[in-house]
mmCIF file of C-alpha atoms in Angstrom:
data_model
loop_
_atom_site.group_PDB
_atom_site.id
_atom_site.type_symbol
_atom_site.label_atom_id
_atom_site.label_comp_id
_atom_site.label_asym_id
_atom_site.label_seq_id
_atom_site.Cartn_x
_atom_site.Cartn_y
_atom_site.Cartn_z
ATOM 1 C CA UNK A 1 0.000 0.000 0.000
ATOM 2 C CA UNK A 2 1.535 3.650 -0.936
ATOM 3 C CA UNK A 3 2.194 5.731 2.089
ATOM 4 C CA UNK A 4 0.087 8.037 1.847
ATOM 5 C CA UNK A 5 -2.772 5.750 1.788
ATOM 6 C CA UNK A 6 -1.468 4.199 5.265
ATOM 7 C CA UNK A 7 -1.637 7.392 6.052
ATOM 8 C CA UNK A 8 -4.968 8.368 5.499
ATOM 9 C CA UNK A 9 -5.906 4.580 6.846
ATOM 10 C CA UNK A 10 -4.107 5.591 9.884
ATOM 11 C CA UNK A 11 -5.867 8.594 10.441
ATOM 12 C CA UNK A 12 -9.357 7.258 9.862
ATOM 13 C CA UNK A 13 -9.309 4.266 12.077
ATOM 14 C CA UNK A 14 -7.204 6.301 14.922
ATOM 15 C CA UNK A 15 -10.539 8.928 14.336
ATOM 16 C CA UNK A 16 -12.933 6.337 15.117
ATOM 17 C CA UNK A 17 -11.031 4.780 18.051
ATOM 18 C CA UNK A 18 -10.826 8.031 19.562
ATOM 19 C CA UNK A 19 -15.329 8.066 19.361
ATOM 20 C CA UNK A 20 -14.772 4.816 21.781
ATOM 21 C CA UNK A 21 -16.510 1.860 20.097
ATOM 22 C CA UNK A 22 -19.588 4.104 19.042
ATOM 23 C CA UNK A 23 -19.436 2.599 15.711
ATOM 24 C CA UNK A 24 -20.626 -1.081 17.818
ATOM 25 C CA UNK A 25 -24.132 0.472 18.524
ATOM 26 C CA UNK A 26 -24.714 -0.492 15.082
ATOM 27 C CA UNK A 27 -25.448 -4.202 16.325
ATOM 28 C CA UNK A 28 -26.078 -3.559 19.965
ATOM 29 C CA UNK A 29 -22.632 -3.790 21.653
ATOM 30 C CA UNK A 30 -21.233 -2.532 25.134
ATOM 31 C CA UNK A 31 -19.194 0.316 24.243
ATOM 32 C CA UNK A 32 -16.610 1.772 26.645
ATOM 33 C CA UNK A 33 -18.185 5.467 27.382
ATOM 34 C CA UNK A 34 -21.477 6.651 27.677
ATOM 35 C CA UNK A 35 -22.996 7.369 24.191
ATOM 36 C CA UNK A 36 -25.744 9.753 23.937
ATOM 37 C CA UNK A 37 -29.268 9.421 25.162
ATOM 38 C CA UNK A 38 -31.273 9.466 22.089
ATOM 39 C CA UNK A 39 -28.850 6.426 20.540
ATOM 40 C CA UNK A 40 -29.027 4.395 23.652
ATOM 41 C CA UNK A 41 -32.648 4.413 24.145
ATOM 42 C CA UNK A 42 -34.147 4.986 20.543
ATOM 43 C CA UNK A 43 -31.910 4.855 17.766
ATOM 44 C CA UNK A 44 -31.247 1.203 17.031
ATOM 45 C CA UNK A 45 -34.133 -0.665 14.751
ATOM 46 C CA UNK A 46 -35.367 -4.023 14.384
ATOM 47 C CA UNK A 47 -32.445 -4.809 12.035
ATOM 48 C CA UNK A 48 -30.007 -3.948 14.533
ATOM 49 C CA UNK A 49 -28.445 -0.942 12.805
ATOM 50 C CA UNK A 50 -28.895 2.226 14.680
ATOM 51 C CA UNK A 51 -29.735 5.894 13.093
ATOM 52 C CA UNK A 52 -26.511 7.216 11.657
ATOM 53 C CA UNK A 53 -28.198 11.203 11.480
ATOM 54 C CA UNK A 54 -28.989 11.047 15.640
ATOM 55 C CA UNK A 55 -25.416 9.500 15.873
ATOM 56 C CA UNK A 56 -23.829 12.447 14.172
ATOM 57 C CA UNK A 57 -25.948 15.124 15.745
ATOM 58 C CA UNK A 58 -25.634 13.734 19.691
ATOM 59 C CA UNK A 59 -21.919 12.944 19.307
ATOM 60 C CA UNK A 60 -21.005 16.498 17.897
ATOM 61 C CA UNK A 61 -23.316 17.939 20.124
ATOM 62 C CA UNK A 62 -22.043 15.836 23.297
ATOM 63 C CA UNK A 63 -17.895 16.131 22.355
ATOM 64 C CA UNK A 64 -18.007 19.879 20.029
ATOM 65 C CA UNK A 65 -20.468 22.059 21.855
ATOM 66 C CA UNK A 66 -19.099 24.848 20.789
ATOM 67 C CA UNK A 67 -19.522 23.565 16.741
ATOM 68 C CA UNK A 68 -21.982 20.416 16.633
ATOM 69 C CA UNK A 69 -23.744 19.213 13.422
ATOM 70 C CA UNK A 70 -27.402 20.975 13.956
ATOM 71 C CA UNK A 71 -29.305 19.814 11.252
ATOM 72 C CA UNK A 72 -29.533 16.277 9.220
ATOM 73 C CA UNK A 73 -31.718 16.402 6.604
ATOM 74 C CA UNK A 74 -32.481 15.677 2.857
ATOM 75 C CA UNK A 75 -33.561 17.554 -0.195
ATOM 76 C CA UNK A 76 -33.588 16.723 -3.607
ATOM 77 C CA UNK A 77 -30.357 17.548 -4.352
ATOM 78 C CA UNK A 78 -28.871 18.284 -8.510
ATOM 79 C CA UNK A 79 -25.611 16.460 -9.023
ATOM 80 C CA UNK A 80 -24.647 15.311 -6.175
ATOM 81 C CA UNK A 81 -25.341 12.830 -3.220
ATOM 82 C CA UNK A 82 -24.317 14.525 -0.113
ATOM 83 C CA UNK A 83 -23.569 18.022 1.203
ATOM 84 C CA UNK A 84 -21.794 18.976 4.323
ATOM 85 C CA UNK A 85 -21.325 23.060 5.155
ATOM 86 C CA UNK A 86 -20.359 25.412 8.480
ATOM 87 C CA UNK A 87 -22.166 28.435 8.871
ATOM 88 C CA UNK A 88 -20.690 31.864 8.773
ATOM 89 C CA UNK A 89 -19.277 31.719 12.002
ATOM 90 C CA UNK A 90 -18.775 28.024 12.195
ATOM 91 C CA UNK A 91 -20.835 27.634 14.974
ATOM 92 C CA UNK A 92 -23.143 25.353 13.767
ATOM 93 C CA UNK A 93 -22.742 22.807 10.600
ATOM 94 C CA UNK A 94 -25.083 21.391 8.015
ATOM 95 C CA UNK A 95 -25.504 17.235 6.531
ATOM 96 C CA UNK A 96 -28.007 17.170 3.230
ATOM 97 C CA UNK A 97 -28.275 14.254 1.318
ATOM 98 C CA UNK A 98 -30.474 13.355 -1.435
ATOM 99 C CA UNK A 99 -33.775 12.103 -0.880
ATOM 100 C CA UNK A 100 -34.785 11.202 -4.102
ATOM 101 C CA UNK A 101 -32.187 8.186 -3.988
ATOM 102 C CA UNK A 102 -33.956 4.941 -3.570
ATOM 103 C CA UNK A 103 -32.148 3.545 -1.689
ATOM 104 C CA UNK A 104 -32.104 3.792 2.338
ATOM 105 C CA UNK A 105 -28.378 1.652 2.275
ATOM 106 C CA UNK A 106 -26.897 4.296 0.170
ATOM 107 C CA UNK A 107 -28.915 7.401 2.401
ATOM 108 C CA UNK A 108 -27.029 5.951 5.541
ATOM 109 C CA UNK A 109 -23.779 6.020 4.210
ATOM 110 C CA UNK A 110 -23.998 9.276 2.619
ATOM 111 C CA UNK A 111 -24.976 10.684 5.921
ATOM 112 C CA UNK A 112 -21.846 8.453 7.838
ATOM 113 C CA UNK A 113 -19.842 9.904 5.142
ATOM 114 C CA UNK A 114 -20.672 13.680 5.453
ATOM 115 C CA UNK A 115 -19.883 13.055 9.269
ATOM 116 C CA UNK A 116 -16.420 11.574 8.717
ATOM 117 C CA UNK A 117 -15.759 14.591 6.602
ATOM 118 C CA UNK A 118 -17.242 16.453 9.711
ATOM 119 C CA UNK A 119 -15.075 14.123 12.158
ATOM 120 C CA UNK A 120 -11.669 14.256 10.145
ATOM 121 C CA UNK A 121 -11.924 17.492 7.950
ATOM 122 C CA UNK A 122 -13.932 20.134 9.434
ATOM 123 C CA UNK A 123 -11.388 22.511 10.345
ATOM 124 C CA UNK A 124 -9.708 22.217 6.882
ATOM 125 C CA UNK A 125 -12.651 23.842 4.840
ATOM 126 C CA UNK A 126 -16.372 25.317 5.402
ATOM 127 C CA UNK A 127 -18.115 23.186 2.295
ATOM 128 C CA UNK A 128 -18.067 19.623 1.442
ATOM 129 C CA UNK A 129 -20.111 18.679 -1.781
ATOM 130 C CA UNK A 130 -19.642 14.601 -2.543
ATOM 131 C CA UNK A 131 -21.304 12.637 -5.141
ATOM 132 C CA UNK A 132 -20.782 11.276 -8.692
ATOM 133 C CA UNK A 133 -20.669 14.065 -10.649
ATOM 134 C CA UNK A 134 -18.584 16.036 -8.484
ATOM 135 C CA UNK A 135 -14.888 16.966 -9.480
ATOM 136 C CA UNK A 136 -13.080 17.134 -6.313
ATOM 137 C CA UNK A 137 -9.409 19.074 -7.443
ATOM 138 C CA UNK A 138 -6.551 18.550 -6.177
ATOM 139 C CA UNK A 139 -5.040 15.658 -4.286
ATOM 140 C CA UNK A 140 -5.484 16.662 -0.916
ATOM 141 C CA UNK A 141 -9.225 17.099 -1.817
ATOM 142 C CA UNK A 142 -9.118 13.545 -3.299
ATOM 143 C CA UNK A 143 -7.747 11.837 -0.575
ATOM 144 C CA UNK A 144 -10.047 13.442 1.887
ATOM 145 C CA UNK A 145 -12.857 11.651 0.258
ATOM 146 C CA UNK A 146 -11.431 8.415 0.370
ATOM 147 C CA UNK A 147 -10.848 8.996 3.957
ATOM 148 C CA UNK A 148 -14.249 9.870 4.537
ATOM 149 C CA UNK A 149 -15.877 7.030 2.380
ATOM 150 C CA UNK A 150 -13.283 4.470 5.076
ATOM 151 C CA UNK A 151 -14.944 6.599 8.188
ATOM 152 C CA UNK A 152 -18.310 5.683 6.947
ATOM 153 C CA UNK A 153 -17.699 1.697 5.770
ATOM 154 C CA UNK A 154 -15.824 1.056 9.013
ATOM 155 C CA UNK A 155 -18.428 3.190 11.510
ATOM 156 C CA UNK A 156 -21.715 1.598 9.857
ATOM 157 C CA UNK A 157 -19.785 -2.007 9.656
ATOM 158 C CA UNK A 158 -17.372 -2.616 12.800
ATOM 159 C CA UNK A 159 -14.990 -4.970 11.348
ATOM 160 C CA UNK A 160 -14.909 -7.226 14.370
ATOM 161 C CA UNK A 161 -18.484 -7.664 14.462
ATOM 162 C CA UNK A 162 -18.358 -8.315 10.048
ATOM 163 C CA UNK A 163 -15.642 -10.639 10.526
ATOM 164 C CA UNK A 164 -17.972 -12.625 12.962
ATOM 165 C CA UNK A 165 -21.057 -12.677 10.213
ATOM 166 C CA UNK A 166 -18.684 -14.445 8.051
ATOM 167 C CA UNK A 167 -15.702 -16.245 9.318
ATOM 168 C CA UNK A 168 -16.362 -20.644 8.398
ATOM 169 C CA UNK A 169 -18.776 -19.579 6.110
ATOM 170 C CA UNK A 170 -18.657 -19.874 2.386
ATOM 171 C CA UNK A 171 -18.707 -16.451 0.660
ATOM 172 C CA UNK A 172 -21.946 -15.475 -1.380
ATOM 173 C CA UNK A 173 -24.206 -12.835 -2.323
ATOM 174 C CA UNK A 174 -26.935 -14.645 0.457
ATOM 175 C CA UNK A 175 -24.398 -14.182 3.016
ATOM 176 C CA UNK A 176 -22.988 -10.323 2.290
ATOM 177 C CA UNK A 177 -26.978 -9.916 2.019
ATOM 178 C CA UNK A 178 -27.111 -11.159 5.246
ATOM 179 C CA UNK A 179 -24.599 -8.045 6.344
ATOM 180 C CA UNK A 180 -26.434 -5.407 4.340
ATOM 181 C CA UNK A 181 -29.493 -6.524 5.688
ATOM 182 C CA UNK A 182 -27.727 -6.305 9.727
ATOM 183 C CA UNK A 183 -25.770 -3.239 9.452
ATOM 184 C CA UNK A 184 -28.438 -1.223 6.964
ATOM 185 C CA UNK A 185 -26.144 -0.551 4.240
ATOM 186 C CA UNK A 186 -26.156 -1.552 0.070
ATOM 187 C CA UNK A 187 -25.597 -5.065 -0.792
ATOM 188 C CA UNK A 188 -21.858 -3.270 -2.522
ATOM 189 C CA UNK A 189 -21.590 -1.230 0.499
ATOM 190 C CA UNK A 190 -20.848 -4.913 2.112
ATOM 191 C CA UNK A 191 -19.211 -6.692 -0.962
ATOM 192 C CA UNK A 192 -16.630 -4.041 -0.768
ATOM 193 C CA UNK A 193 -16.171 -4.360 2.964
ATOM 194 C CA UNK A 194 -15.528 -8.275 2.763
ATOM 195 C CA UNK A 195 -13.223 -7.823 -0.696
ATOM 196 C CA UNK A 196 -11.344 -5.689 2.289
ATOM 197 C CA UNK A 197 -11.269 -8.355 4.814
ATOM 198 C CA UNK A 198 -10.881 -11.607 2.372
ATOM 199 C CA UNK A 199 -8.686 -14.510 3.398
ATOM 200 C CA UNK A 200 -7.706 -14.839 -0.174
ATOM 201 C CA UNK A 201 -7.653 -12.743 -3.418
ATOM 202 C CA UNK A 202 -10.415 -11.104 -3.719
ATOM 203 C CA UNK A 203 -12.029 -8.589 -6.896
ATOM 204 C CA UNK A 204 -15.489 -7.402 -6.462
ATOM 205 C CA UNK A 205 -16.565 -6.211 -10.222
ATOM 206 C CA UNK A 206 -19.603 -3.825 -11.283
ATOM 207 C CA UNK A 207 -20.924 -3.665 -15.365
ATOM 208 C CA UNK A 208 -23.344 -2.521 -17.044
ATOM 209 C CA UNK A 209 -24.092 -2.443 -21.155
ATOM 210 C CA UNK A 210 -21.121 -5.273 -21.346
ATOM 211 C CA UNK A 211 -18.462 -2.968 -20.064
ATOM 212 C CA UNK A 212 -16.591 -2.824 -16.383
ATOM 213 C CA UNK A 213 -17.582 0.891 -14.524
ATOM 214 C CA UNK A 214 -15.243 -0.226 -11.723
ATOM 215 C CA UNK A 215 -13.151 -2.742 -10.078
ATOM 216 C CA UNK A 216 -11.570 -3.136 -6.405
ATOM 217 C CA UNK A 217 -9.001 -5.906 -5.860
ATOM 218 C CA UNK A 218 -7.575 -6.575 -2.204
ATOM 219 C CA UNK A 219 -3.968 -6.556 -1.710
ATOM 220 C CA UNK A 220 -3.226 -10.084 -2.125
ATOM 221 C CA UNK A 221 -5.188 -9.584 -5.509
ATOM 222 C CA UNK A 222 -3.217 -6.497 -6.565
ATOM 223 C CA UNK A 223 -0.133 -7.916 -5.284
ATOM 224 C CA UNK A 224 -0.695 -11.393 -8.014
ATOM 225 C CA UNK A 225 -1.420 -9.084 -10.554
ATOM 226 C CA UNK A 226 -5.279 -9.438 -10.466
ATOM 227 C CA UNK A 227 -6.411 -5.833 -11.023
ATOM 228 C CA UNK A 228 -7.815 -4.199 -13.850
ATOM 229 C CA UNK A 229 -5.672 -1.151 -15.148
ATOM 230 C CA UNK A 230 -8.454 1.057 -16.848
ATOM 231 C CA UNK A 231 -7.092 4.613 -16.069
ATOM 232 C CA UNK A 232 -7.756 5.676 -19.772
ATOM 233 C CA UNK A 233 -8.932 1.991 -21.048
ATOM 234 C CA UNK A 234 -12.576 0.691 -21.409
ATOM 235 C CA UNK A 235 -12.628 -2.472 -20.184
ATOM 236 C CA UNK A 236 -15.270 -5.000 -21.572
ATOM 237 C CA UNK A 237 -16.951 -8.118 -20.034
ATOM 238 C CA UNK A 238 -15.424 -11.365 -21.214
ATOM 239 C CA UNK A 239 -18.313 -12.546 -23.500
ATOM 240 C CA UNK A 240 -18.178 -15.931 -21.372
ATOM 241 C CA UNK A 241 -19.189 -13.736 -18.267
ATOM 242 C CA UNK A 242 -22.102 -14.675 -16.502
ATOM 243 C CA UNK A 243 -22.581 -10.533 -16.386
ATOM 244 C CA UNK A 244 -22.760 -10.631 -20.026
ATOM 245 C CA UNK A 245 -25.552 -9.942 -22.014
ATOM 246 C CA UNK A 246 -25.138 -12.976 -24.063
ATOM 247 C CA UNK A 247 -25.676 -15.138 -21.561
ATOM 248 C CA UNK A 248 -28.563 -13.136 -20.141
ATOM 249 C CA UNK A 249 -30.854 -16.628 -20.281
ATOM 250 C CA UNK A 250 -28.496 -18.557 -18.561
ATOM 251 C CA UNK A 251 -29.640 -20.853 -15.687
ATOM 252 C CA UNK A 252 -27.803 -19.398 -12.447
ATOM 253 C CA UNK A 253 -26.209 -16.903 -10.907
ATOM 254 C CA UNK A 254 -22.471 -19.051 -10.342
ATOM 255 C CA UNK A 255 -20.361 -20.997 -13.009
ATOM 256 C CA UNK A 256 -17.013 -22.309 -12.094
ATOM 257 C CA UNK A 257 -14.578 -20.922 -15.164
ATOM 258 C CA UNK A 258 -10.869 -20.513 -15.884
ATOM 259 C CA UNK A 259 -9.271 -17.567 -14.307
ATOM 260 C CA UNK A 260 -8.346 -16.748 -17.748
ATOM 261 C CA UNK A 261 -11.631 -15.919 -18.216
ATOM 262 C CA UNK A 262 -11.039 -12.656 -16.411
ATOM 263 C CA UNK A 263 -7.216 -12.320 -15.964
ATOM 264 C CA UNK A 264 -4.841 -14.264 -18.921
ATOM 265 C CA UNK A 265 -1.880 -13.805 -16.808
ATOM 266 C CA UNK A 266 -3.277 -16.823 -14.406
ATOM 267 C CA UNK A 267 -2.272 -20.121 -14.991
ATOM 268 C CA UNK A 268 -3.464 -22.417 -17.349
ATOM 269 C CA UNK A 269 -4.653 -25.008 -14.870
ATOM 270 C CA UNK A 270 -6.533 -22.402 -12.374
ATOM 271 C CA UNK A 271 -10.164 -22.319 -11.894
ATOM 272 C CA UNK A 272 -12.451 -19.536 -10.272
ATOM 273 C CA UNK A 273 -16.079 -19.521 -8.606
ATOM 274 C CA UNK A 274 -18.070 -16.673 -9.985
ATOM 275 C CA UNK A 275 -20.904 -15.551 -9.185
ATOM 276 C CA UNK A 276 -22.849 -12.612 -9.924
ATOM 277 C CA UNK A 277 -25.581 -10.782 -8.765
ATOM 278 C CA UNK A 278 -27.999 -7.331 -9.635
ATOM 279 C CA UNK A 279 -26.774 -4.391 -6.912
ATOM 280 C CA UNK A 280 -30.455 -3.004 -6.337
ATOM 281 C CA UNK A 281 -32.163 -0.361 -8.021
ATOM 282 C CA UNK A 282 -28.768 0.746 -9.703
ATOM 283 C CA UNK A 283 -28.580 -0.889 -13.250
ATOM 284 C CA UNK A 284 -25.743 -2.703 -12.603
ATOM 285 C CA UNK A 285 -24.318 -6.006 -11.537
ATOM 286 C CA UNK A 286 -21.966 -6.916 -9.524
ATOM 287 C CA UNK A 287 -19.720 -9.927 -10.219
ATOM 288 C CA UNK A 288 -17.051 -11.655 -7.427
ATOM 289 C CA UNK A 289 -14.696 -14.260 -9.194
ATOM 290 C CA UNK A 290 -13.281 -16.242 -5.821
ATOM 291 C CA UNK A 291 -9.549 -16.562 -6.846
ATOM 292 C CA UNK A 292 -7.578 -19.541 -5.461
ATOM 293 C CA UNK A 293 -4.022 -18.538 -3.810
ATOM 294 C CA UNK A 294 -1.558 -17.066 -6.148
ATOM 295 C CA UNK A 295 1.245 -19.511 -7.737
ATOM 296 C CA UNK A 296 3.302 -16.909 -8.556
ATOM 297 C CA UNK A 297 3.632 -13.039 -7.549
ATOM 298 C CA UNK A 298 3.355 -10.503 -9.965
ATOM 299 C CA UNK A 299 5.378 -7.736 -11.238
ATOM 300 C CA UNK A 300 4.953 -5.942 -7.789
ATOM 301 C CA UNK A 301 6.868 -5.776 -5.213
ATOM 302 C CA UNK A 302 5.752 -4.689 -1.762
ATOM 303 C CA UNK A 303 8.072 -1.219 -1.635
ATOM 304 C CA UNK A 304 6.489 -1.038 -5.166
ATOM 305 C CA UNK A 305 3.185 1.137 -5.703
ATOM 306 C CA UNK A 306 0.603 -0.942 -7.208
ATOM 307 C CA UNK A 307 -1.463 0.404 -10.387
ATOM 308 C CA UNK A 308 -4.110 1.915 -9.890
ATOM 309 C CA UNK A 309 -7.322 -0.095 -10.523
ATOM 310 C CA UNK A 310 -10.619 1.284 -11.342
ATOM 311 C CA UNK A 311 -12.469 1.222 -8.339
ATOM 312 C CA UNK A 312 -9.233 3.534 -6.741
ATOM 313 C CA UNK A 313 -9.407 6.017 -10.215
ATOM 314 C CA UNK A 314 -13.448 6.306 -9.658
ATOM 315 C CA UNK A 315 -12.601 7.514 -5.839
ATOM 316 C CA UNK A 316 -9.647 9.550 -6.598
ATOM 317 C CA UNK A 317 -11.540 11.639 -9.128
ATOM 318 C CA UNK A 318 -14.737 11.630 -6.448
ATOM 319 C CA UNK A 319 -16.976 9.434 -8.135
ATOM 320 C CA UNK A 320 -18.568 6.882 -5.824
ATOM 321 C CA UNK A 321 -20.239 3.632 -6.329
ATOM 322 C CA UNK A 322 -23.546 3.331 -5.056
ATOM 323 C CA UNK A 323 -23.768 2.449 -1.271
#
């Protein structure tokens, strides 16, 4: 990993250690201080995921008196998913996100995300705008949003608690399901968290039309060479993809096919489980191609910075996948 990504890892994860565990009301766990009123009592639903917007405005309120989050609240907002702003004197700040998205998964982490920015970034600018059509500038400004997209994954999903959902279990779309479901997030919101966490080499895809929109590959999958470089390439579906359109009337959502399939560099010999499934309301589908252990290491060494693959180029320029 470069350095300045274990940097900004660093920084998230020491962020949400220093909010004590708060992230573990998500499924109903002790945590270490008192968290507010409203969250103990009333904030946690059937599912056992707990309301992110009374989270942000109790904590701030509780630990930043004299500068709390006042308002949570969506509007139908042009362009963009999420909006986080100080007023004139800073005194008080502002979390919009858009209502008109369907999806309540994708609401939550918007809101999470606005209050990492809140957590992590407040006192470097007055105005965060975040969604997929936003251009986010320079590189400070780009790592800044992956920071705050980590805050959000890791304080709606405690990784312990994740890790527990699916350790001696055989990966699938049922079981990440299972995690969306329990922590109130996107079915990709939790694909991407276990791609994170994966024993093995993991790549979590998303198409549409027969072409990739992004890839993320783990570090044991970047390290083999399993990525897919697409800074100015468009990448299109192997045509024996279940995601394919050619195979649209295909029995099944899993085929067991040559790695080659999806990366030629493999060897001959190796196999994959894929399996694919449709992310929501979104018009896409994900795909997750369960690669074996690597045989051999790729080009890459570990004082080496990896390519960039897709999923990294769509966060880096501040578009995000849907949550």
């Amino acid at each position: 990993m470069p350095k300045s990504a274990q940097a900004s890892e660093s920084k998230t994860r020491d962020a949400l250690a220093g909010m004590a565990g708060v992230s573990q009301v998500a499924v109903g766990m002790p945590i270490s201080r008192h968290p507010p009123a409203q969250i103990r009592t009333g904030a946690a639903n059937a599912s056992g995921s707990y309301k992110v917007d009374e989270l942000a405005l109790e904590y701030s309120r509780q630990c930043f008196a004299d500068s709390p989050i006042d308002t949570v609240r969506g509007e139908d907002l042009d362009g963009f998913d999420g909006l986080l702003k100080a007023n004139k004197a800073r005194s008080k700040w502002l979390v919009l996100y858009n209502s008109a998205t369907p999806s309540e998964g994708r609401k939550r982490f918007t809101i999470a995300h606005e209050f990492g920015h809140y957590i992590l970034h407040r006192h470097q600018q007055d105005l965060f705008e975040c969604g997929d059509d936003i251009e986010t500038g320079d590189n400070n400004e780009r790592d800044i949003e992956a920071e705050a997209d980590l805050f959000a994954s890791t304080l709606l999903m405690p990784l312990d608690d994740f890790r527990r959902q699916v350790d001696g279990q055989p990966i699938s779309f049922d079981l990440l399901g299972h995690c969306a479901d329990r922590y109130g997030v996107s079915l990709t919101a939790a694909a991407l968290c276990w791609t994170e966490i994966a024993p093995k080499r993991a790549v979590l895809i998303a198409s549409r039309d027969d072409h990739v929109l992004w890839a993320k590959s783990n570090k044991a999958a970047l390290r083999s060479g399993a990525y897919f470089a697409t800074r100015k390439n468009i990448i299109e579906l192997p045509r024996d993809a279940l995601a394919h359109s050619s195979n649209a009337l295909a029995a099944g959502q899993q085929q067991t096919t040559p790695a080659r399939l999806w990366f030629p560099r493999e060897p001959e010999t190796m196999m994959v489980n894929e399996m694919i499934r449709d992310a929501g309301q979104y018009e896409y589908t994900l795909t997750l191609p369960l690669l074996p252990e690597a045989e051999w290491q790729g080009a890459h060494h570990d004082d080496e910075e990896p390519e960039e693959d897709t999923y990294d180029r769509f966060i880096r320029n501040g578009q995000y996948p849907v949550r």
